[in-house]
CSV table of C-alpha atoms in Angstrom, one decimal:
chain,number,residue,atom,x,y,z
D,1,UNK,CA,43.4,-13.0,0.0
D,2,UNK,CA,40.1,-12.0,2.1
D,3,UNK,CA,39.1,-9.8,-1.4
D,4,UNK,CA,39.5,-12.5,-3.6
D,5,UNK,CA,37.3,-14.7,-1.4
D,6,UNK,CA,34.1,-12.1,-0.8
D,7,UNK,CA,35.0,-11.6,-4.6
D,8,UNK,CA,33.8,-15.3,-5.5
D,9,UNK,CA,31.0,-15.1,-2.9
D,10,UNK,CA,31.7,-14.8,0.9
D,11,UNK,CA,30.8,-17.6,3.9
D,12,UNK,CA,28.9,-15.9,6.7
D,13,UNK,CA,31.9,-16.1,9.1
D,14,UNK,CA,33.9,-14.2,6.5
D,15,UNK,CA,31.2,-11.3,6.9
D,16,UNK,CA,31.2,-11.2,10.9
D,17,UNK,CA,35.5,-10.8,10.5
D,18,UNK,CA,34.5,-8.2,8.0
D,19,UNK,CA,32.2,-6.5,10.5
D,20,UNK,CA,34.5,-7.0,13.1
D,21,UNK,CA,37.7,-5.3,11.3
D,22,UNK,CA,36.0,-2.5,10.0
D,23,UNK,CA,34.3,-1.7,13.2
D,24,UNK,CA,37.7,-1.1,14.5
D,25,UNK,CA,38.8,1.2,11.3
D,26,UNK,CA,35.6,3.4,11.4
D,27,UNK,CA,37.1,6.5,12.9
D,28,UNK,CA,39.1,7.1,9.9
D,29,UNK,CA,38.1,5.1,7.1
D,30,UNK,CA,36.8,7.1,3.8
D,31,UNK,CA,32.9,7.9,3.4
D,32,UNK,CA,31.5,5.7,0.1
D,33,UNK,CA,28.6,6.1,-1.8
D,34,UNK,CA,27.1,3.1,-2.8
D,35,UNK,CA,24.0,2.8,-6.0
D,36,UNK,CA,23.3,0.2,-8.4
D,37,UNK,CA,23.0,0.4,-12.1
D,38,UNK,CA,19.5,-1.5,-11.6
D,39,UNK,CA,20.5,-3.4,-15.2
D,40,UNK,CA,17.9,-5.4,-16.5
D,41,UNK,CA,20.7,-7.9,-17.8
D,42,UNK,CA,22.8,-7.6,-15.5
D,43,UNK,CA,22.5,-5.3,-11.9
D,44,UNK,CA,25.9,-3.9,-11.1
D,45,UNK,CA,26.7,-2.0,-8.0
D,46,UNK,CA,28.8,1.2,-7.8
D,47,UNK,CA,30.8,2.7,-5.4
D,48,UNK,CA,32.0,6.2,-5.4
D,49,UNK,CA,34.9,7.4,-2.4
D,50,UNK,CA,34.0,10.9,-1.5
D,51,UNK,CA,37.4,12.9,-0.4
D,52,UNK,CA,36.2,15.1,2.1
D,53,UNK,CA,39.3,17.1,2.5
D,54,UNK,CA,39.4,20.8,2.1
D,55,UNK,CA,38.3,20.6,-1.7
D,56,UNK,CA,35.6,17.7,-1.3
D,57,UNK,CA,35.7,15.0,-4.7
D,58,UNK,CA,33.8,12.0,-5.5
D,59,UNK,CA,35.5,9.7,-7.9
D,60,UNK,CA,34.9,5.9,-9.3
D,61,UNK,CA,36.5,3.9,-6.5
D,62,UNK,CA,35.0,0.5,-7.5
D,63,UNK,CA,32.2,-1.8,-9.9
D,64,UNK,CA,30.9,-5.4,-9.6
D,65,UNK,CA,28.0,-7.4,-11.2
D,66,UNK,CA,25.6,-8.6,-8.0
D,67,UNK,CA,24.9,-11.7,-9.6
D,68,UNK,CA,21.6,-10.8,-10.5
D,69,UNK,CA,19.2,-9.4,-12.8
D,70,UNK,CA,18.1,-5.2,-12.0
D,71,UNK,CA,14.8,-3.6,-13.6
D,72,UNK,CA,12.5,-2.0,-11.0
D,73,UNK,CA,11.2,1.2,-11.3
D,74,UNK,CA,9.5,4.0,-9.8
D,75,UNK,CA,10.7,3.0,-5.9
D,76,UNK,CA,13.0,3.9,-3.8
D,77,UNK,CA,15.5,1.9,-0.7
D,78,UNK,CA,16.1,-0.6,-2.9
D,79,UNK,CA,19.7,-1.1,-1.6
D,80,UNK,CA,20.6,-0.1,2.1
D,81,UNK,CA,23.3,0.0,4.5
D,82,UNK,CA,23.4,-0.6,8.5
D,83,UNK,CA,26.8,-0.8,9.8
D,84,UNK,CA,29.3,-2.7,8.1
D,85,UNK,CA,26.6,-4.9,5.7
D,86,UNK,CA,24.2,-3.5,3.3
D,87,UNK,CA,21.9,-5.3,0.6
D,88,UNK,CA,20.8,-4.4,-3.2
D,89,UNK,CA,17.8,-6.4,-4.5
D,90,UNK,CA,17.6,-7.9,-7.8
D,91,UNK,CA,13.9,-7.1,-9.0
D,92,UNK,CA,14.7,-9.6,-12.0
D,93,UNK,CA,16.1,-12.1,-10.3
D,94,UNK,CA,13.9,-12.4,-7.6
D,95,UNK,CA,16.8,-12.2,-5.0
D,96,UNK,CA,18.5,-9.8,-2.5
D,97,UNK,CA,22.5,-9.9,-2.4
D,98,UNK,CA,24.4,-8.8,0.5
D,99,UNK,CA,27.4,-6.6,0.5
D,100,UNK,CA,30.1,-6.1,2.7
D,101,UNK,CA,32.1,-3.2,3.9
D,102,UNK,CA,35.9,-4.5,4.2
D,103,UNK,CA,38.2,-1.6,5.0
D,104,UNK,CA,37.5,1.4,2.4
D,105,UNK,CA,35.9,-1.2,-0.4
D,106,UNK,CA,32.6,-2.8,-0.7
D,107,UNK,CA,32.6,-6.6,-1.5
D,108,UNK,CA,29.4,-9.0,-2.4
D,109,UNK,CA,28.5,-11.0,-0.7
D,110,UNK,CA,25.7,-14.4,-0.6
D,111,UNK,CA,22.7,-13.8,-2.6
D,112,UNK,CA,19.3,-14.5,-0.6
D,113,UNK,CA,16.2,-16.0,-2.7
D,114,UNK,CA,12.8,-14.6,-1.5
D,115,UNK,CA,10.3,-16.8,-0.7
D,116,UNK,CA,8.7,-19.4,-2.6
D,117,UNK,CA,6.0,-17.0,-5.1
D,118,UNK,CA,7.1,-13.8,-4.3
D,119,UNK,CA,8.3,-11.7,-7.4
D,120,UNK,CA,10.1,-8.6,-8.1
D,121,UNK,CA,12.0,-7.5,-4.8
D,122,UNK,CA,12.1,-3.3,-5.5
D,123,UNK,CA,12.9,-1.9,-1.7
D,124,UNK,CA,14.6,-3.1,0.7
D,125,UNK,CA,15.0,-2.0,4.7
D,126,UNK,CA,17.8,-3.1,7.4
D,127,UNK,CA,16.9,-2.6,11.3
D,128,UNK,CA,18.7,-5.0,13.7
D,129,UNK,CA,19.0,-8.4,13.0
D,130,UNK,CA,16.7,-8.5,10.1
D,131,UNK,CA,16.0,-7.9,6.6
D,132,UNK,CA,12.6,-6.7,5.3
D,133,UNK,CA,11.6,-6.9,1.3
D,134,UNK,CA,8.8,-5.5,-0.3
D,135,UNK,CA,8.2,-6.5,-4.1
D,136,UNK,CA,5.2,-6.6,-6.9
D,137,UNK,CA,3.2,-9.0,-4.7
D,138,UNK,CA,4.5,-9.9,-1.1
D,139,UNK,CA,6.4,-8.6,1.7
D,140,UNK,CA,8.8,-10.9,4.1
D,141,UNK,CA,11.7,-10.9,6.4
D,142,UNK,CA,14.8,-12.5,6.6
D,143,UNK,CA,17.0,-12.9,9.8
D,144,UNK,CA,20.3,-10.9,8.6
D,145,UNK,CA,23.2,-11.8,7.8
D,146,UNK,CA,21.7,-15.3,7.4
D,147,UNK,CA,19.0,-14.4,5.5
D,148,UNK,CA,16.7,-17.3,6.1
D,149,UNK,CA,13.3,-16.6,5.8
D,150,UNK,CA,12.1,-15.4,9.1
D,151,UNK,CA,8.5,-14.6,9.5
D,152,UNK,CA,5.0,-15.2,7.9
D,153,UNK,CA,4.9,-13.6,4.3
D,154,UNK,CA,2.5,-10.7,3.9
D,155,UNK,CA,0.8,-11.4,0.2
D,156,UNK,CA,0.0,-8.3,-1.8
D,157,UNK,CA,-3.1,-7.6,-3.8
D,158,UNK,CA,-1.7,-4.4,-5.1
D,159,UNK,CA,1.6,-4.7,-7.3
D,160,UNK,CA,2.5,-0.7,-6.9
D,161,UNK,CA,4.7,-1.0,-4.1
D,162,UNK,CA,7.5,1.9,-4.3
D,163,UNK,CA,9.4,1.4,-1.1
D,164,UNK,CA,9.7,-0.4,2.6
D,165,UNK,CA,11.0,1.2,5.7
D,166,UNK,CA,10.8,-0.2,9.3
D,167,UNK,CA,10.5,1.9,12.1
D,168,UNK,CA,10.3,0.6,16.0
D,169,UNK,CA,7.3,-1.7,16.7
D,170,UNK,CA,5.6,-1.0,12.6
D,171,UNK,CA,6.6,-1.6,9.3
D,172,UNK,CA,4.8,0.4,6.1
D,173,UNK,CA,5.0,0.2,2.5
D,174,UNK,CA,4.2,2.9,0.3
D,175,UNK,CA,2.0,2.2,-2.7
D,176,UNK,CA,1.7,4.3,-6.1
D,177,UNK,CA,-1.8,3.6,-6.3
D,178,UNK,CA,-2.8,5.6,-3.5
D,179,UNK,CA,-2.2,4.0,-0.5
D,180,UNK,CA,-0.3,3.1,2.6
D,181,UNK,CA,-0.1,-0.3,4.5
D,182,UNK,CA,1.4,-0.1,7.9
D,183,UNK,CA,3.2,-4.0,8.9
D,184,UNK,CA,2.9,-4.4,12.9
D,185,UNK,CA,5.9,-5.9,14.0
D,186,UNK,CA,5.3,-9.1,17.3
D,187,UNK,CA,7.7,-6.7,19.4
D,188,UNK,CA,10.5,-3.7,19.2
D,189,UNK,CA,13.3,-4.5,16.4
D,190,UNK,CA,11.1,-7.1,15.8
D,191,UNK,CA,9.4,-9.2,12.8
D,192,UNK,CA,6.7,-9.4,10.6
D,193,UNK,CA,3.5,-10.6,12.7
D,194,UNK,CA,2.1,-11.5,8.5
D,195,UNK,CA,-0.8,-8.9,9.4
D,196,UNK,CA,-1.1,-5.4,7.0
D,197,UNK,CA,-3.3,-2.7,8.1
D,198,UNK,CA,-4.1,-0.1,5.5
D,199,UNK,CA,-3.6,3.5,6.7
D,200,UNK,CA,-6.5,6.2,5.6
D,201,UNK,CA,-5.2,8.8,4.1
D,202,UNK,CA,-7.0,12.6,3.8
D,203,UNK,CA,-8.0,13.0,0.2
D,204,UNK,CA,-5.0,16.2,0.4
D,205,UNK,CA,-2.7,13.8,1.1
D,206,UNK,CA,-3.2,10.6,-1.0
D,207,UNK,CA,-2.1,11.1,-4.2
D,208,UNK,CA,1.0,8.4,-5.1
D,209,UNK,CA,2.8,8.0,-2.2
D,210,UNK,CA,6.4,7.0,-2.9
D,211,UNK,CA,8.9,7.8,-0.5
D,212,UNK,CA,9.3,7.2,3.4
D,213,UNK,CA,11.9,7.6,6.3
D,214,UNK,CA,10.6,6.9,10.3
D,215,UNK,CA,12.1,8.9,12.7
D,216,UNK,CA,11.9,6.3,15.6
D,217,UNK,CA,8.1,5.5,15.4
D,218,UNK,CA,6.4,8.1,13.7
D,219,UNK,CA,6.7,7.4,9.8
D,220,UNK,CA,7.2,10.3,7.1
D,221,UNK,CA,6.3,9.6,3.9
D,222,UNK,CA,5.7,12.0,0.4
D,223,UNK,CA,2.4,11.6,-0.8
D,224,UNK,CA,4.1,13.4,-4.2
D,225,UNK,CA,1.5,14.4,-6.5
D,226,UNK,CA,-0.7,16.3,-3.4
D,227,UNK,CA,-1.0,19.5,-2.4
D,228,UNK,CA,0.4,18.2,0.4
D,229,UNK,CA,3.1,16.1,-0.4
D,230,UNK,CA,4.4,15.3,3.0
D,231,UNK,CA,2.8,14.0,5.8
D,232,UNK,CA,3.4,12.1,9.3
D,233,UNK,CA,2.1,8.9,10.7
D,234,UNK,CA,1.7,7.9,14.1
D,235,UNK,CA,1.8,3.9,15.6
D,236,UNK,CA,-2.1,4.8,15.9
D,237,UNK,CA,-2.1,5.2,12.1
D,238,UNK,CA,-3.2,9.0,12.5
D,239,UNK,CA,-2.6,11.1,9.8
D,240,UNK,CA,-1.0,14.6,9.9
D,241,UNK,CA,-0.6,16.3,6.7
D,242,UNK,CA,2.2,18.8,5.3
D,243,UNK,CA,1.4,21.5,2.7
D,244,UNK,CA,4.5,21.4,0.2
D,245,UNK,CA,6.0,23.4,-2.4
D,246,UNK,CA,3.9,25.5,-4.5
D,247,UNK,CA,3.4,25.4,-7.0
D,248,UNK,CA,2.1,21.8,-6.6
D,249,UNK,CA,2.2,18.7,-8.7
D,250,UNK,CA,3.3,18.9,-11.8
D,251,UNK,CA,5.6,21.8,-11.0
D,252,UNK,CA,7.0,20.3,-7.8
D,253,UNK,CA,6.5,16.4,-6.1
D,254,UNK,CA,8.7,15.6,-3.5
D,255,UNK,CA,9.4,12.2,-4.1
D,256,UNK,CA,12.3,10.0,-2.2
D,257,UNK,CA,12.5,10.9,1.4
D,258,UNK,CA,15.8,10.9,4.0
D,259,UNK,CA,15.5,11.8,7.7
D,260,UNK,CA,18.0,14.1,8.2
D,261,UNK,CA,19.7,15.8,12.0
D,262,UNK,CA,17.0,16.9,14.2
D,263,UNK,CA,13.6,17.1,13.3
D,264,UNK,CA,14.9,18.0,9.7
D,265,UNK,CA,13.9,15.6,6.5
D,266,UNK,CA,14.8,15.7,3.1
D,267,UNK,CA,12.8,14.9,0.2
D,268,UNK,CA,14.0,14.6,-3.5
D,269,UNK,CA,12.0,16.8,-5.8
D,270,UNK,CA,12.2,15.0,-9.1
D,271,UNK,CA,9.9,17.5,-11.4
D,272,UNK,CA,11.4,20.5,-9.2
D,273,UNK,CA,14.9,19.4,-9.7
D,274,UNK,CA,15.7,20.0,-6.5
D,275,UNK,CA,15.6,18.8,-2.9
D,276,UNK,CA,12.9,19.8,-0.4
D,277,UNK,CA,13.6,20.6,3.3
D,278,UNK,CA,10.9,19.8,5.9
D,279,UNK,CA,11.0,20.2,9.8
D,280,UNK,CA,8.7,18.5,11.6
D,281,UNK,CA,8.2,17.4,15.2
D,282,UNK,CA,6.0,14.1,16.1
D,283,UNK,CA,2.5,15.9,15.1
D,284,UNK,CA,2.9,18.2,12.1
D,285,UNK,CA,5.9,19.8,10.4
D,286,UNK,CA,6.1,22.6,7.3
D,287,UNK,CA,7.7,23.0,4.3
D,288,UNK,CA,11.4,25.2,4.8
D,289,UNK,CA,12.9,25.4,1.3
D,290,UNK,CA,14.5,23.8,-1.9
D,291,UNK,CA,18.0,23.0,-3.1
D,292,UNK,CA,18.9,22.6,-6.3
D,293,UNK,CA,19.8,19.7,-8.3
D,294,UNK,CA,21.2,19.6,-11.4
D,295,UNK,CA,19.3,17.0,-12.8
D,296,UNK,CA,15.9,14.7,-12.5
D,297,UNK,CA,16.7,13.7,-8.3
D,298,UNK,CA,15.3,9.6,-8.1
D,299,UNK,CA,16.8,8.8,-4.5
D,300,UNK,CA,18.2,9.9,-1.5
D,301,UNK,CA,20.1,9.0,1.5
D,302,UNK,CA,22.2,10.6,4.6
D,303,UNK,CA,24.8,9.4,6.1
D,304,UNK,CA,25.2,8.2,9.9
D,305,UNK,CA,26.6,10.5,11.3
D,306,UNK,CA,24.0,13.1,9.5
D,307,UNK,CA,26.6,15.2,7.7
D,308,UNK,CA,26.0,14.4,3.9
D,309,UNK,CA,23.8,13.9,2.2
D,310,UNK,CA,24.0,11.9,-1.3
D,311,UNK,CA,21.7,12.1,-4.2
D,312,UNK,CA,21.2,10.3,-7.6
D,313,UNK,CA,19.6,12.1,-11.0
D,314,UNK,CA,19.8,11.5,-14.1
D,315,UNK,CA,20.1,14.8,-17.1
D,316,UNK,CA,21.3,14.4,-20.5
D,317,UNK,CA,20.9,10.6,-21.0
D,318,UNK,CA,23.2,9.7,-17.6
D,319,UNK,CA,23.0,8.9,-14.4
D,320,UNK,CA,25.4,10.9,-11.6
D,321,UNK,CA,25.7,11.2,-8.1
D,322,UNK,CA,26.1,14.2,-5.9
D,323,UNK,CA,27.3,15.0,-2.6
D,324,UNK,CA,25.9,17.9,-0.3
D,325,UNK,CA,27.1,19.0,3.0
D,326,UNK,CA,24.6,19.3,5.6
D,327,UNK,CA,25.3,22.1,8.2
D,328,UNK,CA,24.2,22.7,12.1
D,329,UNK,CA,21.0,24.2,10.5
D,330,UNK,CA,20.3,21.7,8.5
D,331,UNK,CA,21.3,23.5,5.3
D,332,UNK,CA,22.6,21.9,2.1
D,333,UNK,CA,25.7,23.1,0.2
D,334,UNK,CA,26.7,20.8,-3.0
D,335,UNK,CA,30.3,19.9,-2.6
D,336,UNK,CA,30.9,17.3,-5.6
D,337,UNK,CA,29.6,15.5,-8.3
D,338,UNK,CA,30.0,12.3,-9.8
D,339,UNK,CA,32.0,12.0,-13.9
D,340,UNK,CA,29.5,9.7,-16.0
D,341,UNK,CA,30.3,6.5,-15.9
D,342,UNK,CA,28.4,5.1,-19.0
D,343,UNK,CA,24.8,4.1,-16.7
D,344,UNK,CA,22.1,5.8,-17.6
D,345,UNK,CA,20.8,6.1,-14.3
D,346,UNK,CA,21.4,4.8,-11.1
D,347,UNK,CA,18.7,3.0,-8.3
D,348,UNK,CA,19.1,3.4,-4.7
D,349,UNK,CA,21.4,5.0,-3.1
D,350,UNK,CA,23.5,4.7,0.4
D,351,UNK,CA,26.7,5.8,2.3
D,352,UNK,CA,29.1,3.9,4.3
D,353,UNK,CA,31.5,5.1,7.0
């Protein structure tokens, strides 16, 4: 009865007894891995159960259309998870749709318009009791679940934004042209004060900027096609930058960023096929080693409790999902793979437990 109802679109008390049930069920319930086809006709999310048993598997557990219309690209975070709610955006559509966690399946939930003029939502970030969108030409946030509009918009002069990622007291967007824009928030966990700073980067570190992760106020982000292709930013906006795998861009570029345990991060290598390990404390970090992946890595995400870590790539015209283990020294070990499922690719990436 509940399904059916999140299944035709879900009232907002539905979704707090949703959170509320699941809460209780979280000690045992199955990890999922939740992407989106990012459909240009028609966005569709996916959900994969991983089996973590002795013999770990990751099989098809569920699909549904968001409503909306998919077709961003070359971005990152463009659907999340906090908790027992997560959101996708639909860069056609111009709208974000929530999703639910309601025992071990993920259920849609309202779709949110952005606000009035603002186009082509391609990240998204969850902190609290709000919502933050970047897209081709503003960023905003919404209070969440509600998902009114909850703060001044910040306009856009540049459309290249790749992703959006909120940390303590700042907000920043990366932007493929070369640049990095750090959002003040009017308090901790709070929202958008409509003011965007740019951040000056060192000319070793400035190169496309893509993907970003804060470890409670200090941002990382992957400047991908520099020499050094990660770097860490300060609430002061000081810049300290990380040689990366050599050889550089075009050989390797980590792209798509997680924060992992510890002072560990993960980066998705996309021309290295692989993923990148950096360790890093508050002022500078180094590059550890790479894993590899057996395809073109476009995302990245680990899970709360820091012991998995899921990836999405594409090879041979299809778009997969795998599942690495993440040990006590931060070491990755591949423990199972998604079947195709007919999508191409996938965009964004996230894991409920």
């Amino acid at each position: 009865m509940y399904s059916q109802r999140f299944k035709s679109g879900v009232a907002l008390s539905a979704l707090f007894l949703v959170g509320a049930v699941a809460t209780q069920a979280q000690g045992w319930r199955t990890p999922l891995v939740v992407t989106s086809t990012n459909d240009p006709s028609a966005n569709s999310v996916v959900v994969f159960r991983l089996n973590n048993a002795s013999t770990p598997s990751l099989s098809l557990s569920e699909t549904f259309h968001t409503g909306g219309k998919g077709g961003a690209s070359g971005n990152a975070g463009i659907l999340q998870f906090n908790g027992n709610l997560g959101a996708v955006a639909n860069f056609g559509s111009n709208t974000v749709s929530q999703l639910a966690r309601y025992g071990d399946s993920i259920v849609p939930g309202k779709s949110i318009q952005l606000a009035p003029d603002c186009t082509g939502p391609d990240s998204v970030a969850l902190s609290g009791s709000q919502l933050f969108v970047v897209g081709v030409n503003c960023a905003e946030n919404h209070a969440w679940p509600s998902g009114f509009l909850d703060a001044p918009v910040v306009s856009l002069s540049d459309s290249s934004a790749a992703q959006i990622a909120v940390g303590e007291n700042w907000a920043a967007i990366t932007m493929k042209s070369g640049s990095l824009l750090q959002l003040p928030l009017t308090r901790d966990d709070g929202v958008l004060t409509g003011a965007a700073n740019p951040i000056t980067l060192p000319a070793n570190a400035n190169d496309t900027p893509l993907g970003e992760a804060f470890w409670g106020n200090v941002l990382a982000f992957t400047p991908a096609h520099s020499p050094d292709s990660f770097a860490l930013v300060d609430e002061d906006r000081n810049v300290a930058p990380v040689a990366g795998p050599t050889p550089s861009f075009p050989v390797n570029a980590p792209c798509w960023l997680a924060k992992g345990p510890g002072n560990i991060w993960y980066a998705g290598n996309s021309p290295g096929k692989a993923i990148s390990i950096f360790f890093s404390d508050g002022q500078g970090g180094v590059f550890y080693r790479s894993v590899p992946v057996p395809g073109v890595p476009t995302d990245i995400a680990v899970s709360p409790d820091r012991k998995w870590l899921a990836v999405i790539y594409t090879t041979g015209g299809q778009g997969y999902v795998a599942v690495f283990s993440i040990d006590n020294h931060g070491d990755l070990t591949k423990v199972a793979t998604s079947n195709p499922i007919g999508a191409t690719s996938f965009n964004g990436i996230a894991i409920s437990e």
